[in-house]
Short mmCIF file of C-alpha atoms in Angstrom, two decimals:
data_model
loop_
_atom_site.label_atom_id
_atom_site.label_comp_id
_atom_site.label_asym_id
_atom_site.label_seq_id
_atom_site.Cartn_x
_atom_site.Cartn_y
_atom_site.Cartn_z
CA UNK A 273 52.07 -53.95 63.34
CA UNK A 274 51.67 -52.44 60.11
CA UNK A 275 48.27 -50.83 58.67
CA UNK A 276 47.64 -51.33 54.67
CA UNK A 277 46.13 -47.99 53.40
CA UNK A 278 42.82 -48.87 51.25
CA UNK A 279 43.25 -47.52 47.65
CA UNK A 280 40.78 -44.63 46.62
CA UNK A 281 39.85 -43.86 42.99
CA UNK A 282 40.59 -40.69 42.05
CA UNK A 283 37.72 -38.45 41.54
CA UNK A 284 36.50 -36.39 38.03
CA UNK A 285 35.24 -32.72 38.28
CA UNK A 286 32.90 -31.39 36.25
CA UNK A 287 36.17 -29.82 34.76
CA UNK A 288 37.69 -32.92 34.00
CA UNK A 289 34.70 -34.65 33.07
CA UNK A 290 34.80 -32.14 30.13
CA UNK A 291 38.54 -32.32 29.26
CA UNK A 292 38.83 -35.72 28.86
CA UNK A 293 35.10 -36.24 27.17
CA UNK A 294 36.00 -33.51 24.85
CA UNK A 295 39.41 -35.20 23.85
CA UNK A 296 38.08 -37.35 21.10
CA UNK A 297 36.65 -34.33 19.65
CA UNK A 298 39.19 -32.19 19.63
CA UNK A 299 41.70 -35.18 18.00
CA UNK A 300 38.59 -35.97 15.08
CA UNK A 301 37.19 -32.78 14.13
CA UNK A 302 36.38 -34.02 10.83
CA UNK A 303 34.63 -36.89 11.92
CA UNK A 304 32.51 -35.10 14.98
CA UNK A 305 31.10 -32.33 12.41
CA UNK A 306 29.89 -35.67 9.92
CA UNK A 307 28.78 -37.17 12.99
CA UNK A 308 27.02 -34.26 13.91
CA UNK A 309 25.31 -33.35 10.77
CA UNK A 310 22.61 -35.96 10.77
CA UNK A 311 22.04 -34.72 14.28
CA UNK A 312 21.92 -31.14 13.03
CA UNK A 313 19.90 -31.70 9.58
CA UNK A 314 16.92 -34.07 11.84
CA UNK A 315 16.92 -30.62 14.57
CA UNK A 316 16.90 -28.30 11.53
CA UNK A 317 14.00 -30.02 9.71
CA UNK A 318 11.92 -30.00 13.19
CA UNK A 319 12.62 -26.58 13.87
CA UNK A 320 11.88 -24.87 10.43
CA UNK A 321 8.57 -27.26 10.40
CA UNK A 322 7.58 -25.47 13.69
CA UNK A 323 8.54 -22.44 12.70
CA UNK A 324 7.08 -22.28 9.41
CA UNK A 325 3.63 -23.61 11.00
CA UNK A 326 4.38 -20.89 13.88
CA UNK A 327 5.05 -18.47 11.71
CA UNK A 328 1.73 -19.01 9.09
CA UNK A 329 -0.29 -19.81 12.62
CA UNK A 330 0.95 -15.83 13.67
CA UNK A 331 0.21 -14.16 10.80
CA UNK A 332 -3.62 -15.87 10.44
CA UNK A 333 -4.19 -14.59 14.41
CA UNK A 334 -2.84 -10.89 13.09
CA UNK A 335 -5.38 -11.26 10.18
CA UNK A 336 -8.24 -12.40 12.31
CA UNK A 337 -7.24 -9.39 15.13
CA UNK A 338 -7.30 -7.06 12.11
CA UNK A 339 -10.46 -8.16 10.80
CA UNK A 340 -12.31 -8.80 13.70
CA UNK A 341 -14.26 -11.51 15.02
CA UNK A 342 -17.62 -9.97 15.19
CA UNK A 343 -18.80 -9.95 12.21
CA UNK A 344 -21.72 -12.04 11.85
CA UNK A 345 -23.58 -12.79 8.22
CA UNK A 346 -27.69 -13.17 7.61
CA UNK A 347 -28.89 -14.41 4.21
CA UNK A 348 -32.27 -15.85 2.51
CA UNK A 349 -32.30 -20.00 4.27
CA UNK A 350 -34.35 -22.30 2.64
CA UNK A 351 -37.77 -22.22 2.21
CA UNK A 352 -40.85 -24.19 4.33
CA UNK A 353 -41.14 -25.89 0.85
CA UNK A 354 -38.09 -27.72 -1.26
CA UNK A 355 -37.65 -24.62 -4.25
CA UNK A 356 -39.54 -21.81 -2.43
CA UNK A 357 -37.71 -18.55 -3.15
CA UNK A 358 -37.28 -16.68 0.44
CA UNK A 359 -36.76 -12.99 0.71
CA UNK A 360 -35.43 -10.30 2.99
CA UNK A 361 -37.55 -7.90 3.94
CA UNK A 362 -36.80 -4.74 2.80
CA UNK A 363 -36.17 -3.04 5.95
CA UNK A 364 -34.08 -5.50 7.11
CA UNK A 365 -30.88 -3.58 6.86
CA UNK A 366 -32.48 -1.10 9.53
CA UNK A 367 -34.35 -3.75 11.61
CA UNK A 368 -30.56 -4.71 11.96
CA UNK A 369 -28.97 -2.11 13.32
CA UNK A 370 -31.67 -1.56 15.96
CA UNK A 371 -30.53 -4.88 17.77
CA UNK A 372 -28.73 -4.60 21.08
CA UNK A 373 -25.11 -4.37 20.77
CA UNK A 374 -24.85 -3.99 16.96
CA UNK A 375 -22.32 -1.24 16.09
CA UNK A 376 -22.74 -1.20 12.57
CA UNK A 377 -24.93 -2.80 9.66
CA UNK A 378 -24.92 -3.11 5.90
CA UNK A 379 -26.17 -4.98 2.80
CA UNK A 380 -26.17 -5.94 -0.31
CA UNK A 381 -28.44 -7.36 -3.27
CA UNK A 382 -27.98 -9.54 -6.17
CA UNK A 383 -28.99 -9.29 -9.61
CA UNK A 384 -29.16 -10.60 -12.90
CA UNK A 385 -27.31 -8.29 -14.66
CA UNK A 386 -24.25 -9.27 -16.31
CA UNK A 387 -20.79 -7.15 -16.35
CA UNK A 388 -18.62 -6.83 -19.19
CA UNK A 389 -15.73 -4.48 -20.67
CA UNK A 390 -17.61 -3.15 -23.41
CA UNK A 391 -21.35 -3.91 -25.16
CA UNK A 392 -18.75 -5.70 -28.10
CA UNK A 393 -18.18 -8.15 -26.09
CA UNK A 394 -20.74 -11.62 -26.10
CA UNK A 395 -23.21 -11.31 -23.00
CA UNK A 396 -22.08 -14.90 -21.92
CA UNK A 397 -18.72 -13.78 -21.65
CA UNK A 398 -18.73 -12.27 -18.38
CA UNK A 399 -15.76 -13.60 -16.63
CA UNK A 400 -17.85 -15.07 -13.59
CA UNK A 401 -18.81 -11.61 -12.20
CA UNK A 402 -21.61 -10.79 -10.15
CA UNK A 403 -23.63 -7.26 -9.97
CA UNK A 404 -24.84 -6.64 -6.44
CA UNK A 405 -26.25 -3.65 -4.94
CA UNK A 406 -24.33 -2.17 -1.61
CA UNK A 407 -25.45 0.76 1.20
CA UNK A 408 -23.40 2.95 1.53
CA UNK A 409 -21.98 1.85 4.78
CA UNK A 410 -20.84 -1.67 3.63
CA UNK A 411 -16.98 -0.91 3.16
CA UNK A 412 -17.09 -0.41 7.29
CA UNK A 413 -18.95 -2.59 7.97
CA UNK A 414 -16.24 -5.46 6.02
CA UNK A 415 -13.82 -3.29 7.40
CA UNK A 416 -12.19 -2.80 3.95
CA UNK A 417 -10.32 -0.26 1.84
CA UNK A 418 -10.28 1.47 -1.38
CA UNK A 419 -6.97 0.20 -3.84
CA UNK A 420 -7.86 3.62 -5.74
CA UNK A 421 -10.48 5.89 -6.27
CA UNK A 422 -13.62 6.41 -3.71
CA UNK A 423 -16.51 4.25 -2.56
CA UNK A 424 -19.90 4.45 -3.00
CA UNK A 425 -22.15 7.23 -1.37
CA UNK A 426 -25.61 9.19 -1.26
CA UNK A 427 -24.92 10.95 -4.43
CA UNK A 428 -22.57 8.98 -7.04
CA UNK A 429 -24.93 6.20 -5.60
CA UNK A 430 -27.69 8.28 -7.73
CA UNK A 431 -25.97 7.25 -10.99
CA UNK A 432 -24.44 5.03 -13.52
CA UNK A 433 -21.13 4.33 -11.10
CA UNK A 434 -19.60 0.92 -9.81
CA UNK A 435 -16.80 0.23 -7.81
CA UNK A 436 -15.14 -2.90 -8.37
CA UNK A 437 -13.62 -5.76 -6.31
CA UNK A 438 -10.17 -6.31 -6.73
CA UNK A 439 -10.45 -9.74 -8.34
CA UNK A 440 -13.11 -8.32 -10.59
CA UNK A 441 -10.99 -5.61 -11.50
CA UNK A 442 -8.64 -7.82 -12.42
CA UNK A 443 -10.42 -10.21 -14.74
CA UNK A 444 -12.04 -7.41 -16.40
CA UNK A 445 -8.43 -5.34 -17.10
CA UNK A 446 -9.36 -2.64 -15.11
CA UNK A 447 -6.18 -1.10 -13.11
CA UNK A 448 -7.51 2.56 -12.32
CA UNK A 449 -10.91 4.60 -12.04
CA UNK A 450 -12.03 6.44 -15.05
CA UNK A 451 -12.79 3.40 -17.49
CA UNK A 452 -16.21 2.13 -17.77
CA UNK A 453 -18.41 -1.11 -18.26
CA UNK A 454 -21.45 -2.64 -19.65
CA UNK A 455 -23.79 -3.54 -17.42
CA UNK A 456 -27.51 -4.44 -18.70
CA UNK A 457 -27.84 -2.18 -21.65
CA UNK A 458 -25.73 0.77 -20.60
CA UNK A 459 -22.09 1.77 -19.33
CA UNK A 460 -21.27 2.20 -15.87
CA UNK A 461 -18.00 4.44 -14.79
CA UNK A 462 -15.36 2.89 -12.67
CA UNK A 463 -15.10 4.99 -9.38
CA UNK A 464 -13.23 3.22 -7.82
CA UNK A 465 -11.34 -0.35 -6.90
CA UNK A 466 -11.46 -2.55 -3.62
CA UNK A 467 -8.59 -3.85 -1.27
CA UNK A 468 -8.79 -7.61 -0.93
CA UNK A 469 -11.69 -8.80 1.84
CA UNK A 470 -10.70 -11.73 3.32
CA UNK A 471 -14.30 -12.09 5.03
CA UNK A 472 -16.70 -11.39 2.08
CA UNK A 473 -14.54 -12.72 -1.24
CA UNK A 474 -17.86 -12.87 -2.76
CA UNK A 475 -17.43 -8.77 -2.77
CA UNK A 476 -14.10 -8.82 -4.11
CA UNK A 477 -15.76 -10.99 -7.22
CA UNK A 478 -18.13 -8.84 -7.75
CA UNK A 479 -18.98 -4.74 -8.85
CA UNK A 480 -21.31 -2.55 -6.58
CA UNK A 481 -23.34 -0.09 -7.31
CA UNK A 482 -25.98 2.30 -5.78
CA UNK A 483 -28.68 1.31 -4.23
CA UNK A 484 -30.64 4.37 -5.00
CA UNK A 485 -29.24 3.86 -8.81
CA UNK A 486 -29.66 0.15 -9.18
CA UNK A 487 -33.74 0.45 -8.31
CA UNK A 488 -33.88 3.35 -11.13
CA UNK A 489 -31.26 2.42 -13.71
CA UNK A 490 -31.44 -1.90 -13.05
CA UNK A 491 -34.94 -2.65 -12.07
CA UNK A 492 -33.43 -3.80 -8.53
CA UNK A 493 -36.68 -4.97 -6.30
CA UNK A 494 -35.21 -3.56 -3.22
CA UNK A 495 -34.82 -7.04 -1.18
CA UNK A 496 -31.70 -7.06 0.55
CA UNK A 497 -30.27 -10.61 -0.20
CA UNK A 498 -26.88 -10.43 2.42
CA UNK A 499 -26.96 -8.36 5.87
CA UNK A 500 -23.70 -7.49 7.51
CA UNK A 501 -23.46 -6.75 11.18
CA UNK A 502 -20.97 -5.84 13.24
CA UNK A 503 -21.44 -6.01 16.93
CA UNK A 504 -19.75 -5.51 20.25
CA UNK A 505 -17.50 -8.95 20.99
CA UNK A 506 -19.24 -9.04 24.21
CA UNK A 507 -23.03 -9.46 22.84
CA UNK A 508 -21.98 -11.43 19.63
CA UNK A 509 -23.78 -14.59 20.76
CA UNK A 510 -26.54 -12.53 21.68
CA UNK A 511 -26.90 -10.89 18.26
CA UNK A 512 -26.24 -13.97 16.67
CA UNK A 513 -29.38 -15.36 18.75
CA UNK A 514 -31.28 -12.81 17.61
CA UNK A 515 -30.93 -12.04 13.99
CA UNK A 516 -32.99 -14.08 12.51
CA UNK A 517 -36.09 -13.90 14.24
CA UNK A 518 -35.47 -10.01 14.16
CA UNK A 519 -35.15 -10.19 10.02
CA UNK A 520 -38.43 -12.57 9.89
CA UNK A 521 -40.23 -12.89 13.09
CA UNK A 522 -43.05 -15.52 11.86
CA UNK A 523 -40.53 -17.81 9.92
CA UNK A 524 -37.24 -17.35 11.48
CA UNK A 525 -36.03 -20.47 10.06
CA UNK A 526 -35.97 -18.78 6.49
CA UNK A 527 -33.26 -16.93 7.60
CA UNK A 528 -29.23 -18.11 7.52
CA UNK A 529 -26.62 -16.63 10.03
CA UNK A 530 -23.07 -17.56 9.71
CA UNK A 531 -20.07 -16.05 10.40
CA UNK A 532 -17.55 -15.56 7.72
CA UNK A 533 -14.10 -15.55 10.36
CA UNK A 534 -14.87 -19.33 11.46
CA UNK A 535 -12.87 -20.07 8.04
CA UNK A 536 -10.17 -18.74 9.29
CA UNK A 537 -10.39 -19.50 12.25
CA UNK A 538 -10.39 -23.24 11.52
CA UNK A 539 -7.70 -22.46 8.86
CA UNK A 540 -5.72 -21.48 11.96
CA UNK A 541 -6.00 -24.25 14.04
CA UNK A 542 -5.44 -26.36 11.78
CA UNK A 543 -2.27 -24.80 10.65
CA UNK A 544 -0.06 -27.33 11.53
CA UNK A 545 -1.91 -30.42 10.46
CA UNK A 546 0.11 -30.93 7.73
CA UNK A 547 3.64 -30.03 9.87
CA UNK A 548 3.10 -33.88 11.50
CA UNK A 549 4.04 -35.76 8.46
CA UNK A 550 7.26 -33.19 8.20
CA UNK A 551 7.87 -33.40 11.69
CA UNK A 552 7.80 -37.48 11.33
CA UNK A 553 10.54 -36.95 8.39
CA UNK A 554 12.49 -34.83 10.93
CA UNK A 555 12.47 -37.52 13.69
CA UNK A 556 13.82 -40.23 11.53
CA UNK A 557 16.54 -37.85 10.30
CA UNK A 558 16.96 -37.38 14.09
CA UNK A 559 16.93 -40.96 14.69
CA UNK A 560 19.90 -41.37 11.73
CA UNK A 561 21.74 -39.38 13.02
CA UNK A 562 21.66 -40.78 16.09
CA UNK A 563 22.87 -43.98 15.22
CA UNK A 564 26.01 -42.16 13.18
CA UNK A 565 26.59 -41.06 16.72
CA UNK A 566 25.96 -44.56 18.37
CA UNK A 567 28.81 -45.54 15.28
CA UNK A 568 30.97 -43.03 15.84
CA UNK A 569 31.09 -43.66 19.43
CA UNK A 570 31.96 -47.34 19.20
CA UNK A 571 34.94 -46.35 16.39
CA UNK A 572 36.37 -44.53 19.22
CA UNK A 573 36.01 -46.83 21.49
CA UNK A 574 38.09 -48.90 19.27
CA UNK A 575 40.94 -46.64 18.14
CA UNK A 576 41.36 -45.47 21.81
CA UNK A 577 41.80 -49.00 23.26
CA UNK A 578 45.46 -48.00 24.56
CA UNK A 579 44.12 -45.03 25.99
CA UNK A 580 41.42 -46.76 27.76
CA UNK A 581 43.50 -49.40 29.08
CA UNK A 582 46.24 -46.57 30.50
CA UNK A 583 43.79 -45.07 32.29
CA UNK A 584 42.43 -48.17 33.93
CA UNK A 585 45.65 -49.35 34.96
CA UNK A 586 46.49 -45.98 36.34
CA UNK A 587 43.49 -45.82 38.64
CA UNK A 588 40.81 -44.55 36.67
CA UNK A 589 37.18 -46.46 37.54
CA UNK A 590 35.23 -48.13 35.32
CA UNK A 591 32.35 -45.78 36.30
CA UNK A 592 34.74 -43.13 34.76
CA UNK A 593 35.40 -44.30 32.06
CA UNK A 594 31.48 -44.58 31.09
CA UNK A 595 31.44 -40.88 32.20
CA UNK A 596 33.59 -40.06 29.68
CA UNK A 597 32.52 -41.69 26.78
CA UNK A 598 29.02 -40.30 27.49
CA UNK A 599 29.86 -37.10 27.91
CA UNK A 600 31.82 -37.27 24.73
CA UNK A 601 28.53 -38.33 23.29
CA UNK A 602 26.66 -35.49 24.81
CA UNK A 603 28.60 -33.01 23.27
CA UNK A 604 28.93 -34.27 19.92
CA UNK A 605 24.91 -34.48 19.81
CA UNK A 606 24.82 -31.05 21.38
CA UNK A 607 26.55 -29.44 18.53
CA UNK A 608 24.90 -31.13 16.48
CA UNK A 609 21.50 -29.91 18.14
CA UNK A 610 22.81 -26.41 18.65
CA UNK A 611 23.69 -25.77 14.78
CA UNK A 612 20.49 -27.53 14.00
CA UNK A 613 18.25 -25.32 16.22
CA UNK A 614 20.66 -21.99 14.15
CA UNK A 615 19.90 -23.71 10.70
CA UNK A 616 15.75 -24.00 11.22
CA UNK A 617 16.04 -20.78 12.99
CA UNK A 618 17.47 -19.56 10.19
CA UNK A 619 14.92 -21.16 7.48
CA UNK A 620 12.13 -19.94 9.17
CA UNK A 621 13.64 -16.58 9.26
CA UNK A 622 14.11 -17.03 5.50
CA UNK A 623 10.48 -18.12 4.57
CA UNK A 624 8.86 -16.05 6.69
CA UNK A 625 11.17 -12.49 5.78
CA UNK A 626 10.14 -13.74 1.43
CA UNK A 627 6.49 -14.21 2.21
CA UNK A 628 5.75 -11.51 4.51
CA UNK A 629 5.10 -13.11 7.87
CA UNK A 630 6.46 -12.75 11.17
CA UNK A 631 9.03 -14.76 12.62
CA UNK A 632 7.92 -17.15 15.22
CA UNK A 633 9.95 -19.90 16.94
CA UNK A 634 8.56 -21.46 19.55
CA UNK A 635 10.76 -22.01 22.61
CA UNK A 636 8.90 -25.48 23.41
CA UNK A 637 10.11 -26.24 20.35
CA UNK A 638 13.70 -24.93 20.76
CA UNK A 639 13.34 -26.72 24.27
CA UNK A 640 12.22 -30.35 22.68
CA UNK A 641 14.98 -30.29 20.21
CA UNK A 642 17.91 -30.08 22.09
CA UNK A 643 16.45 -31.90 25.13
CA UNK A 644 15.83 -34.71 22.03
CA UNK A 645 19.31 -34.15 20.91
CA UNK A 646 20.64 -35.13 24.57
CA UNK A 647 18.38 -38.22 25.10
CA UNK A 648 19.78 -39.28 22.06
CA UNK A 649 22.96 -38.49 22.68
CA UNK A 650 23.00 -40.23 26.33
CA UNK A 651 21.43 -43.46 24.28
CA UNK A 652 23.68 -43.52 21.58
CA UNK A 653 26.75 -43.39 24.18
CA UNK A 654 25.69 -45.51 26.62
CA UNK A 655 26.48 -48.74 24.68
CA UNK A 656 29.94 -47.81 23.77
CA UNK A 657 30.39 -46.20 27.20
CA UNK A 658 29.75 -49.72 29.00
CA UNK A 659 31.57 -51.65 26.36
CA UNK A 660 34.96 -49.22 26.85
CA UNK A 661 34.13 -49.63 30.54
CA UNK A 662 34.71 -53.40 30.28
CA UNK A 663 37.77 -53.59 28.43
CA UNK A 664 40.69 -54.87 30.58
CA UNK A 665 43.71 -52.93 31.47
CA UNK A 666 46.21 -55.77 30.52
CA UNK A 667 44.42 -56.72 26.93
CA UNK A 668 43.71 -53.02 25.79
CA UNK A 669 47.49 -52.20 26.52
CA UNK A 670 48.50 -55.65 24.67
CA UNK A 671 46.64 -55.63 22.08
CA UNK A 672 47.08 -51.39 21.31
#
């Protein structure tokens, strides 16, 4: 008696699985890099989106870690009564700096006076800059620098000297120290010119002088009208707490604490608010591409009908033959996902080399796009996969 053997399919290693999903590549190059350039340009545009945001996010957080978070600001509130001009106490610079945990405190003091490059020029005509009246330990307090020349101190304080912010430097011509300006009825001399302050811009709009000069030379009252306080970033709540009924004990609500980093702080997260509407563009470029896959795919399904139908009627499975039109899938949207994730890389490099930032890519980002490129790749395949799965062996040879 006789035994009949039972056929076995032959089976695919990963090996194999490669070979023969990687033929149709390798046969088309011209058509897989088309294919895979809407794949590429959608992982590109979501990459370089992240980046970019990233990259902006990263150099905010340096900014803020340079400039410190602990900086908190007390100026005049409103008064009791709707018009009610509130002061500072005099002394509240000192009354300050005696608060637990406070490092360092300064002011300043507005005045009327106008600021212009010469008494020629019309008193209206003052280019939008304020005079204000600084102590002497205000540039360490903002944590700022001199551009040129030297900063205020107990004796050029004395006399008819202003340092300028940078943007008031600028829209009064003023490049160097040396030159002077009108202010009230007399000229000041330029001794110097401010770094930008990211935390007080109303400084950098503005020229400082003496304290001790502006009471004898301006008719300056004395009234602080801005304190700046810099504390320990353990007790900044507490100072915070404390300020204002430190400044004005009997009407504390006269006085207004804020603190000047929460702008960019919120700039920072917020960062990438605007990336969604780019990252929505990138998707649908994704999604294009995508379906120049899901075309591609079924083209080859077509052209390779012969192929197909040789394999089948040499033993191959249909379960095979799905493998290998998805894998062919998978790799055409992996290249296409790996030069995309090199092309934002390499935009974000770009933008963030020309405008001074640091690099950043996330790798969740790097991550999401090429585990996007595969999902997409496995759902573009799939339909052509099954469809070349189902052809027959004896029509796809007859009709090839």
């Amino acid at each position: 008696m006789s035994r009949t053997r039972k056929l076995t399919a032959a089976r695919l290693g990963p090996r194999d699985v490669l070979h023969v999903g990687s033929a149709g590549l390798r046969s088309r190059p011209v058509r897989v890099v088309l294919s895979a350039l809407g794949i590429a340009i959608g992982i590109a545009t979501m990459i370089a989106v992240v980046g970019i945001s990233a990259s902006s996010q990263a150099q905010l957080l340096r900014r803020l870690d340079a400039l410190g978070t602990n900086m908190l600001v007390a100026k005049p509130g409103e008064g009791m009564f709707s018009g009610q001009e509130v002061k500072l106490p005099k002394d509240a610079v000192g009354m300050v700096g005696r608060i637990a945990g406070v490092e360092e405190a300064a002011g300043t003091g507005d005045l009327t006076s106008s600021v212009r490059r010469s008494e020629k020029i019309p008193e209206a005509e003052t280019g939008g800059i304020a005079v204000k009246v600084a102590t002497e330990g205000l540039l360490d307090v903002l944590r700022g620098g001199l551009a040129s020349g030297t900063w205020l101190n107990a004796a050029t304080g004395r006399y008819p000297s202003v340092v300028l912010g940078h943007v008031a430097a600028e829209r009064l011509g003023i490049t160097e120290p040396g030159r002077q300006v009108w202010i009230d009825d007399r000229y000041f001399t330029v001794i110097g010119i401010l770094d930008p302050l990211p935390l007080a811009p109303e400084i950098e709009r503005s020229a400082l002088v003496g304290w001790a000069g502006a009471e004898r030379l301006l008719g300056f009252d004395g009234h602080p009208t801005t304190v700046y306080e810099r504390s320990t970033d353990a007790s900044v709540e507490d100072v915070r707490r404390l300020l204002a009924p430190t400044i004005d004990p009997q009407n504390p609500q006269n006085v207004s604490v804020g603190d000047p980093s929460s702008a960019l702080k919120a700039k920072a997260a917020t960062e990438g608010a605007f990336s969604t509407l780019l990252l929505g563009l990138g998707g649908i470029a994704l999604l294009v591409g995508g379906v120049g896959v899901a075309n591609t795919m079924i083209i080859s399904v077509l052209e390779r009908r012969h192929e197909i139908g040789l394999r089948r009627s040499l033993g191959a499975t249909r379960g095979q033959i799905r493998i290998q039109f998805v894998t062919e899938s998978l790799m055409l949207s992996g290249l296409g996902g790996l030069a995309g994730v090199a092309l934002g890389g390499a935009a974000t490099g770009v933008y963030a080399s020309t405008g001074g930032l640091p690099w950043v890519v996330p790798l969740w980002a790097v991550g999401g796009g090429l585990a996007a490129t595969l999902a997409i790749g496995t759902v573009a395949g799939l339909y052509p996969a099954v469809r070349a799965s189902r052809l027959s062996p004896t029509l796809a040879l007859a009709t090839a």
